[in-house]
mmCIF file of C-alpha atoms in Angstrom:
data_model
loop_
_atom_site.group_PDB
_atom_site.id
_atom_site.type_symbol
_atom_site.label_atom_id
_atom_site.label_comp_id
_atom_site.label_asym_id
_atom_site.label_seq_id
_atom_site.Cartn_x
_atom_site.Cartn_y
_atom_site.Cartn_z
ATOM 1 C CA UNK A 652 31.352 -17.604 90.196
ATOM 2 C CA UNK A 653 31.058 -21.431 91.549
ATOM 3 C CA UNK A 654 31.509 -24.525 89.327
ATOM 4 C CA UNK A 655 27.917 -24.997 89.183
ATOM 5 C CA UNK A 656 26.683 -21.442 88.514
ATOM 6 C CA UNK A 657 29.270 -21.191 85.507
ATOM 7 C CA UNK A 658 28.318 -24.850 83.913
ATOM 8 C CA UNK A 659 24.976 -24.439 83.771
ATOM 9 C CA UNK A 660 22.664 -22.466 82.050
ATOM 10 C CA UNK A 661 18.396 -23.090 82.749
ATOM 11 C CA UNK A 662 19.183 -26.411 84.935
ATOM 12 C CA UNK A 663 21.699 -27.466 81.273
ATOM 13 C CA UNK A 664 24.875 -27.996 81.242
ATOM 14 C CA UNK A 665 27.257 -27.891 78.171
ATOM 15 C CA UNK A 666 29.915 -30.729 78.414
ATOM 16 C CA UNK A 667 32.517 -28.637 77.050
ATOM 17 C CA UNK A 668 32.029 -26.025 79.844
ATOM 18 C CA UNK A 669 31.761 -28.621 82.490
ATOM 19 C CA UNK A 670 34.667 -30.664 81.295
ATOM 20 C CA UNK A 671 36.795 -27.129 81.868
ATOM 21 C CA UNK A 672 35.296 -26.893 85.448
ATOM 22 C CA UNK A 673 36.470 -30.482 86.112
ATOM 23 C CA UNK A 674 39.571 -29.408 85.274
ATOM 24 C CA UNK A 675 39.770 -26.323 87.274
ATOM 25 C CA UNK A 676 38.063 -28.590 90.188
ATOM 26 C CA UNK A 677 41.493 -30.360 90.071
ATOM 27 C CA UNK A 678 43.258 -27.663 90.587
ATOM 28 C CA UNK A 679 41.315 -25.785 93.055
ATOM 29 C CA UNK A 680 40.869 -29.140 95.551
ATOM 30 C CA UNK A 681 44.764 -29.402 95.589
ATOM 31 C CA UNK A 682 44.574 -32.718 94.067
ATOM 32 C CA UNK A 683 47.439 -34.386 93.153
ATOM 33 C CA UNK A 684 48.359 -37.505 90.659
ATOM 34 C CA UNK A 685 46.637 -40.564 92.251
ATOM 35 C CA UNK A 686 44.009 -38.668 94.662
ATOM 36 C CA UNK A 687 40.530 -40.103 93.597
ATOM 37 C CA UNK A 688 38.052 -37.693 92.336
ATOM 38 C CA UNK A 689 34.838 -37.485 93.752
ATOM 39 C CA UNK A 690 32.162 -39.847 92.802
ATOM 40 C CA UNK A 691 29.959 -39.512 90.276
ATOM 41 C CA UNK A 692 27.045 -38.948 92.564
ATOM 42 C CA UNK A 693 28.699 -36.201 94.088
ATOM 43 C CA UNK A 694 29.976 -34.493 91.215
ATOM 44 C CA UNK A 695 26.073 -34.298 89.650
ATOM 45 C CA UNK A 696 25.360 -32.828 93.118
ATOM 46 C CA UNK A 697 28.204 -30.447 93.445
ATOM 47 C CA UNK A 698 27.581 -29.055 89.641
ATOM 48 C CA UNK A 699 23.875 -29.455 89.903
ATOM 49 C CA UNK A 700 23.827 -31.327 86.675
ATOM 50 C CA UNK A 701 22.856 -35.229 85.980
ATOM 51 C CA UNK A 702 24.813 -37.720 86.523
ATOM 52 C CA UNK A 703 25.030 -38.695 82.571
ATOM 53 C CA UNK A 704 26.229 -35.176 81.660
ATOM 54 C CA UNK A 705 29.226 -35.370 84.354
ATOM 55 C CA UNK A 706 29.849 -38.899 82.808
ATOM 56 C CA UNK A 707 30.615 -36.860 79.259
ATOM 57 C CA UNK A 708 32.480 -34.625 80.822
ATOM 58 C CA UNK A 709 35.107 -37.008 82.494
ATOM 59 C CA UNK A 710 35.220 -39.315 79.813
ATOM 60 C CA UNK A 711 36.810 -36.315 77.639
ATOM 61 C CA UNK A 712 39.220 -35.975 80.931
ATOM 62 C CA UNK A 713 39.904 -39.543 80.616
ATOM 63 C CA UNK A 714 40.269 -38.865 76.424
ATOM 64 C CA UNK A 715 42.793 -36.216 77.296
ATOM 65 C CA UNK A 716 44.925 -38.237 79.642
ATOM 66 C CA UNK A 717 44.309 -35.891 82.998
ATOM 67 C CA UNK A 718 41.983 -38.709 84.927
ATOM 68 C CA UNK A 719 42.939 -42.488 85.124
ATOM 69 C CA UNK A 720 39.823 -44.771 85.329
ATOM 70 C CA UNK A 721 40.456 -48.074 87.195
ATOM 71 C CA UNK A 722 37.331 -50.292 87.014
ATOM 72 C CA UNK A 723 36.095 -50.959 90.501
ATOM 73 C CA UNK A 724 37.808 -48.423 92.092
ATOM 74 C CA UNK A 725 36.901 -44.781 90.761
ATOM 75 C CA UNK A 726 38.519 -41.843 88.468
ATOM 76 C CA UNK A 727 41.890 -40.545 89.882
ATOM 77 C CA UNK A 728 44.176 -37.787 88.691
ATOM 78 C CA UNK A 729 46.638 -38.789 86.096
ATOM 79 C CA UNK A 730 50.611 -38.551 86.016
ATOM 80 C CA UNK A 731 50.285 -35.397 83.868
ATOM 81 C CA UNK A 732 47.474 -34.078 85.481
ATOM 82 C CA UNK A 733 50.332 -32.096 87.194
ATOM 83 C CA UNK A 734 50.794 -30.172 83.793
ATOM 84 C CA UNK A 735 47.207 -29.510 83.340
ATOM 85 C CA UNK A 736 46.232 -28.468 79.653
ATOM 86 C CA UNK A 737 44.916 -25.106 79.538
ATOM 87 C CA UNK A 738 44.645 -25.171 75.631
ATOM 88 C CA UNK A 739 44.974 -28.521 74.741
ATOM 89 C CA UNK A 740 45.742 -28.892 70.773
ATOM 90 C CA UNK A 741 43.428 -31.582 70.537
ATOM 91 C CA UNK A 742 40.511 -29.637 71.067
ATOM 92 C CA UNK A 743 38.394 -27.936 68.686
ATOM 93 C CA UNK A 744 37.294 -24.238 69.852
ATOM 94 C CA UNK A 745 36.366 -20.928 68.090
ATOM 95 C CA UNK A 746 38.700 -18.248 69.206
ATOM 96 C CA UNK A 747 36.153 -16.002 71.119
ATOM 97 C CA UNK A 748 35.415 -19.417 73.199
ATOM 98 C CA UNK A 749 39.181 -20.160 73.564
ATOM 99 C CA UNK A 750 40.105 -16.202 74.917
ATOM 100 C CA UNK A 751 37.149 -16.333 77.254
ATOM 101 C CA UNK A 752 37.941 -19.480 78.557
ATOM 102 C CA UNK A 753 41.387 -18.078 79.538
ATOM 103 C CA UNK A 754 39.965 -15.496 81.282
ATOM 104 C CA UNK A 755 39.760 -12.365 78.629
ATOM 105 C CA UNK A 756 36.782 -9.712 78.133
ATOM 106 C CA UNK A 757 36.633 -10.559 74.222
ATOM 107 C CA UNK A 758 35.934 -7.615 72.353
ATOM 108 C CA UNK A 759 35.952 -7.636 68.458
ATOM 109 C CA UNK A 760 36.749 -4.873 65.282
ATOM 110 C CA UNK A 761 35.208 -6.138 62.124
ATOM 111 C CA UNK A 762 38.165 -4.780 59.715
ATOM 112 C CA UNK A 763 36.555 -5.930 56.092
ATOM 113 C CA UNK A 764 34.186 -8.220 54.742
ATOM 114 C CA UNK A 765 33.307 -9.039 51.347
ATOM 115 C CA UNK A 766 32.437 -11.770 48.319
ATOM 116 C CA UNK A 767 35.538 -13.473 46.255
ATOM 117 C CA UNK A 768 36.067 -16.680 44.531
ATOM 118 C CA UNK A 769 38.431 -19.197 45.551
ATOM 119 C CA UNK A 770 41.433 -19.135 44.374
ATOM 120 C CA UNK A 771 43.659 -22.585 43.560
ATOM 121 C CA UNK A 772 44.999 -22.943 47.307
ATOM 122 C CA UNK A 773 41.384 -21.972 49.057
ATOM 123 C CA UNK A 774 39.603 -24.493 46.558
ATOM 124 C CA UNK A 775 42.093 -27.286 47.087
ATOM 125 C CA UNK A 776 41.669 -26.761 51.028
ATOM 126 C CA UNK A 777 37.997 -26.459 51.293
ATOM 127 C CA UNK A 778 37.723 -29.005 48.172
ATOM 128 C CA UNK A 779 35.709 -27.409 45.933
ATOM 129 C CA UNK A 780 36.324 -25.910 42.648
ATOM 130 C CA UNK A 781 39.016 -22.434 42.056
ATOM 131 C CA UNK A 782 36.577 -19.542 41.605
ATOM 132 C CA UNK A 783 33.554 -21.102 44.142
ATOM 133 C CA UNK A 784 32.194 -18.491 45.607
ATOM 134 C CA UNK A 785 33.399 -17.436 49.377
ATOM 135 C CA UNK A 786 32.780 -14.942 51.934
ATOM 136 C CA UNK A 787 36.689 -13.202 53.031
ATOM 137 C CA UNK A 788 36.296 -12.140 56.664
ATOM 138 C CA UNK A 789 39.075 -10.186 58.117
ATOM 139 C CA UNK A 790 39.109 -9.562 62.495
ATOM 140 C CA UNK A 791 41.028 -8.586 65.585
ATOM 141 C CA UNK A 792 39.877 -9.729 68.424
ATOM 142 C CA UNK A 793 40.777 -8.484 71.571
ATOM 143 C CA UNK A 794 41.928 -9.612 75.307
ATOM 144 C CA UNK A 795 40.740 -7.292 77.837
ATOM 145 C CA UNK A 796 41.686 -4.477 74.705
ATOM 146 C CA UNK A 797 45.378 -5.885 73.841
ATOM 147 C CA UNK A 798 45.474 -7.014 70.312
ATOM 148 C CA UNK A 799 45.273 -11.039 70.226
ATOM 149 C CA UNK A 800 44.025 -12.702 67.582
ATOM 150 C CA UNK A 801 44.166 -11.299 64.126
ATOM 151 C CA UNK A 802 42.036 -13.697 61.964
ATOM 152 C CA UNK A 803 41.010 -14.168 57.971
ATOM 153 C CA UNK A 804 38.346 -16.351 57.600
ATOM 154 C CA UNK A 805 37.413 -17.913 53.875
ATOM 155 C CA UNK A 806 33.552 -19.109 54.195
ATOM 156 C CA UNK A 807 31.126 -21.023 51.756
ATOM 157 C CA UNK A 808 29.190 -18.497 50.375
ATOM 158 C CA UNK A 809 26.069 -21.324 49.874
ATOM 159 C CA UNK A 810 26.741 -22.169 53.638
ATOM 160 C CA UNK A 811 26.203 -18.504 55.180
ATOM 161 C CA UNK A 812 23.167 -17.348 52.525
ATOM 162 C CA UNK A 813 21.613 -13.895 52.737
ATOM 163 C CA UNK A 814 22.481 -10.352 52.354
ATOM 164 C CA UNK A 815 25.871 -10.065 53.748
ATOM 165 C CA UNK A 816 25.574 -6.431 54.688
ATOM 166 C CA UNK A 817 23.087 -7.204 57.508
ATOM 167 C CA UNK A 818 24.422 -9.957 59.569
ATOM 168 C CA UNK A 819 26.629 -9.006 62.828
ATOM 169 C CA UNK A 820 30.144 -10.377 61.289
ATOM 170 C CA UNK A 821 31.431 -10.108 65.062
ATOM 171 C CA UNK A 822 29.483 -13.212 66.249
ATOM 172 C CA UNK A 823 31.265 -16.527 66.465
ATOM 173 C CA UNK A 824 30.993 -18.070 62.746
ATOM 174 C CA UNK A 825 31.091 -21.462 63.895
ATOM 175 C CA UNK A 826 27.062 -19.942 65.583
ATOM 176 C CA UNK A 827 26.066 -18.286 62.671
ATOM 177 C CA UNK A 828 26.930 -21.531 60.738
ATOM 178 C CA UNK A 829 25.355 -23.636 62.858
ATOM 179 C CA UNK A 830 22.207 -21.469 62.145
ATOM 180 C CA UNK A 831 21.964 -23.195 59.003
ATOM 181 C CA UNK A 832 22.565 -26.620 59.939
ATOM 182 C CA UNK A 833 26.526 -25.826 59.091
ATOM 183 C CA UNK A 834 27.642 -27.334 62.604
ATOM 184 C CA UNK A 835 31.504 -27.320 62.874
ATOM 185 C CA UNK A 836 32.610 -29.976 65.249
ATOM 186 C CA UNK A 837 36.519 -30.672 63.931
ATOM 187 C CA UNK A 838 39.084 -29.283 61.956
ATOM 188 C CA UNK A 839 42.653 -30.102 60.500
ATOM 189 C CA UNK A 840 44.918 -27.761 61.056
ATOM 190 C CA UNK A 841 48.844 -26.128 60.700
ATOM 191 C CA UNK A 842 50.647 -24.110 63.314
ATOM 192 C CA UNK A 843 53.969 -21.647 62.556
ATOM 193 C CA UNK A 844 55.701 -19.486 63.801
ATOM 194 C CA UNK A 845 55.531 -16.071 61.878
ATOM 195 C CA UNK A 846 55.610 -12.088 61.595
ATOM 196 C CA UNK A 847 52.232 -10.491 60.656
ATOM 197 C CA UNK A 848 52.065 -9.866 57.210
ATOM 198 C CA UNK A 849 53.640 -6.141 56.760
ATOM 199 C CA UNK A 850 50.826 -4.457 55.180
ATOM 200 C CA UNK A 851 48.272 -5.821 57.671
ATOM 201 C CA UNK A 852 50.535 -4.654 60.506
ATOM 202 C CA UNK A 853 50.599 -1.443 59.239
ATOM 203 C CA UNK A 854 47.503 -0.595 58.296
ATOM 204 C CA UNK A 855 45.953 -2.174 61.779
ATOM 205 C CA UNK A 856 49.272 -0.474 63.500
ATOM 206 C CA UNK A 857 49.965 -3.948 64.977
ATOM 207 C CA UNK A 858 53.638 -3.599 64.745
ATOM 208 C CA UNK A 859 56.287 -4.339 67.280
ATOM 209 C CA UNK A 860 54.456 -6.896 68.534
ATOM 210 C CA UNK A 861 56.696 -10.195 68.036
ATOM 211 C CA UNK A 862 56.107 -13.113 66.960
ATOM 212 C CA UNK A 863 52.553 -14.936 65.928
ATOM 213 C CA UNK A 864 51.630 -18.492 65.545
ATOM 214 C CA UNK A 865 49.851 -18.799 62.452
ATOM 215 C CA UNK A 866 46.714 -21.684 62.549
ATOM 216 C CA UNK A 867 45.776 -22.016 59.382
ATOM 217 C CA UNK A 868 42.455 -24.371 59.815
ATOM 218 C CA UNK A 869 39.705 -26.139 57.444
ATOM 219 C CA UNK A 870 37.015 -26.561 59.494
ATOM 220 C CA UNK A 871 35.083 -29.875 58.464
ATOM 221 C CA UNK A 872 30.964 -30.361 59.920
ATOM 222 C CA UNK A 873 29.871 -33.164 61.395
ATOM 223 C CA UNK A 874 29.167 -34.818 58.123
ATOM 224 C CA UNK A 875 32.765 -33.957 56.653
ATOM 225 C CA UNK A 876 31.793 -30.717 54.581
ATOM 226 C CA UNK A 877 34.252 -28.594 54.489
ATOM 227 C CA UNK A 878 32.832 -24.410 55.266
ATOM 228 C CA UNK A 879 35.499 -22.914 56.900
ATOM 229 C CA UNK A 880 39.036 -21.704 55.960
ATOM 230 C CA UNK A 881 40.118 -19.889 58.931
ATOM 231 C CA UNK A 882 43.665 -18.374 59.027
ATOM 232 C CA UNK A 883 44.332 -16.751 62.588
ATOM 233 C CA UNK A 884 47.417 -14.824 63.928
ATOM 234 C CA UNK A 885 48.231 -15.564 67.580
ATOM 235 C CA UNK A 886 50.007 -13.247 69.668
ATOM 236 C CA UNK A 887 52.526 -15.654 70.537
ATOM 237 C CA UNK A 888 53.550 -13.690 73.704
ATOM 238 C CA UNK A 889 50.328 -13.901 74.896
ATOM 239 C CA UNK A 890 49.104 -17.321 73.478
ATOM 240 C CA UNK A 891 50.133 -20.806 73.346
ATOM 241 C CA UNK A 892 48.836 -24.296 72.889
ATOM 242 C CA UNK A 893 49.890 -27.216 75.150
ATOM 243 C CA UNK A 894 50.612 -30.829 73.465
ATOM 244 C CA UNK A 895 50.772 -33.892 75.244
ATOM 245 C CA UNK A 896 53.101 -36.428 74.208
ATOM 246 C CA UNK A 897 53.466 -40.384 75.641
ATOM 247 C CA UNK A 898 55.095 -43.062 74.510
#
């Protein structure tokens, strides 16, 4: 698949795809830190996009730290551009997006789903009141069928409305929120280092796997609501997240 077959969709491109094809642009052109990217121009010919949607994309590179704008002169590969990010903390992503992107055939096994209330923790996270109604979601989702991602997702029940029997629970939430004007565009979250909980390694037989990084995440919208509780289980032999640091 080229660059510009994979960032575009109907003569569209999504920024977030395209930024990731930048990326992988550096790599695959051997450039090093301080070789000048192509021009702008070129780029919006290479990708067969416009020249204001490759301008998005490399101003997140530049937001990042992997390109180096000098005014006058052009965008060139940064110091770090060396490490490249492949799952830069920084960046919000739903976990089926974030396994695709590193190259998995997602697959995903709806465990439970049901209606609670929100107890003390959930209400103080999400910021509404204990015993607000929620939707508990419970998922493993798969890497080319090894076990990656074992998720539990707390959801405003007023945000997803509806029969809950009838909706496909294996979707991407952050798309079936964004259905109802719910669009999820940050989030605040925790990262540790943990077992799986016994009982859900048991039941799921998920044990003797290691260790998991536990991202526990409220999701906020665009206008600060928060929807989204998410608590996911990341096979850390499998998974990791890359921070950059600068002084």
């Amino acid at each position: 698949m080229t660059a510009a077959h994979s960032a575009t969709t109907g003569g569209r491109a999504s920024t977030p795809s395209l930024r990731d094809e930048l990326a992988q642009l550096i790599a695959d052109d051997g450039l090093v830190p301080g070789d000048r990217l192509p021009t702008e121009a070129r780029l919006a010919e290479r990708f067969g996009v416009a020249r204001s949607t490759i301008r998005e994309a490399l101003k997140r590179l530049e937001e990042e730290g992997l390109v180096d704008a000098v005014q006058g002169k052009g965008r060139f590969v940064s110091a770090i551009a060396a490490a490249i990010v492949e799952r830069p903390i920084t960046r919000y992503e739903g976990v089926s997006e974030m396994l695709s992107r590193l190259g998995y055939a997602v697959t995903t096994s709806v465990f439970s789903v049901g209606e609670v209330e929100a107890d003390a923790a959930q209400a103080e996270s999400l910021q509404v009141e204990p015993g607000t109604p929620l939707i508990r979601l419970a998922r493993l989702r798969y890497g080319d069928d090894e076990p990656l991602v074992f998720s539990v997702d707390h959801v405003l029940r007023d945000a997803l409305p509806g029969p809950i029997a009838h909706r496909d629970w294996s979707a991407p939430l952050t798309e079936s929120l964004e259905a109802y004007g719910q669009q999820v565009t940050s989030s605040v979250a925790r990262i540790s280092a943990v077992e799986l909980p016994f009982e859900i390694a048991r039941r799921h037989r998920l044990t003797g796997l290691g260790p998991w990084l536990l991202v526990t995440e409220t999701c906020l919208t665009r206008t600060g609501r928060r929807v989204l509780l998410a608590e996911d289980y990341h096979r850390g032999a499998a998974i990791g997240f890359n921070v950059r640091r600068q002084r």
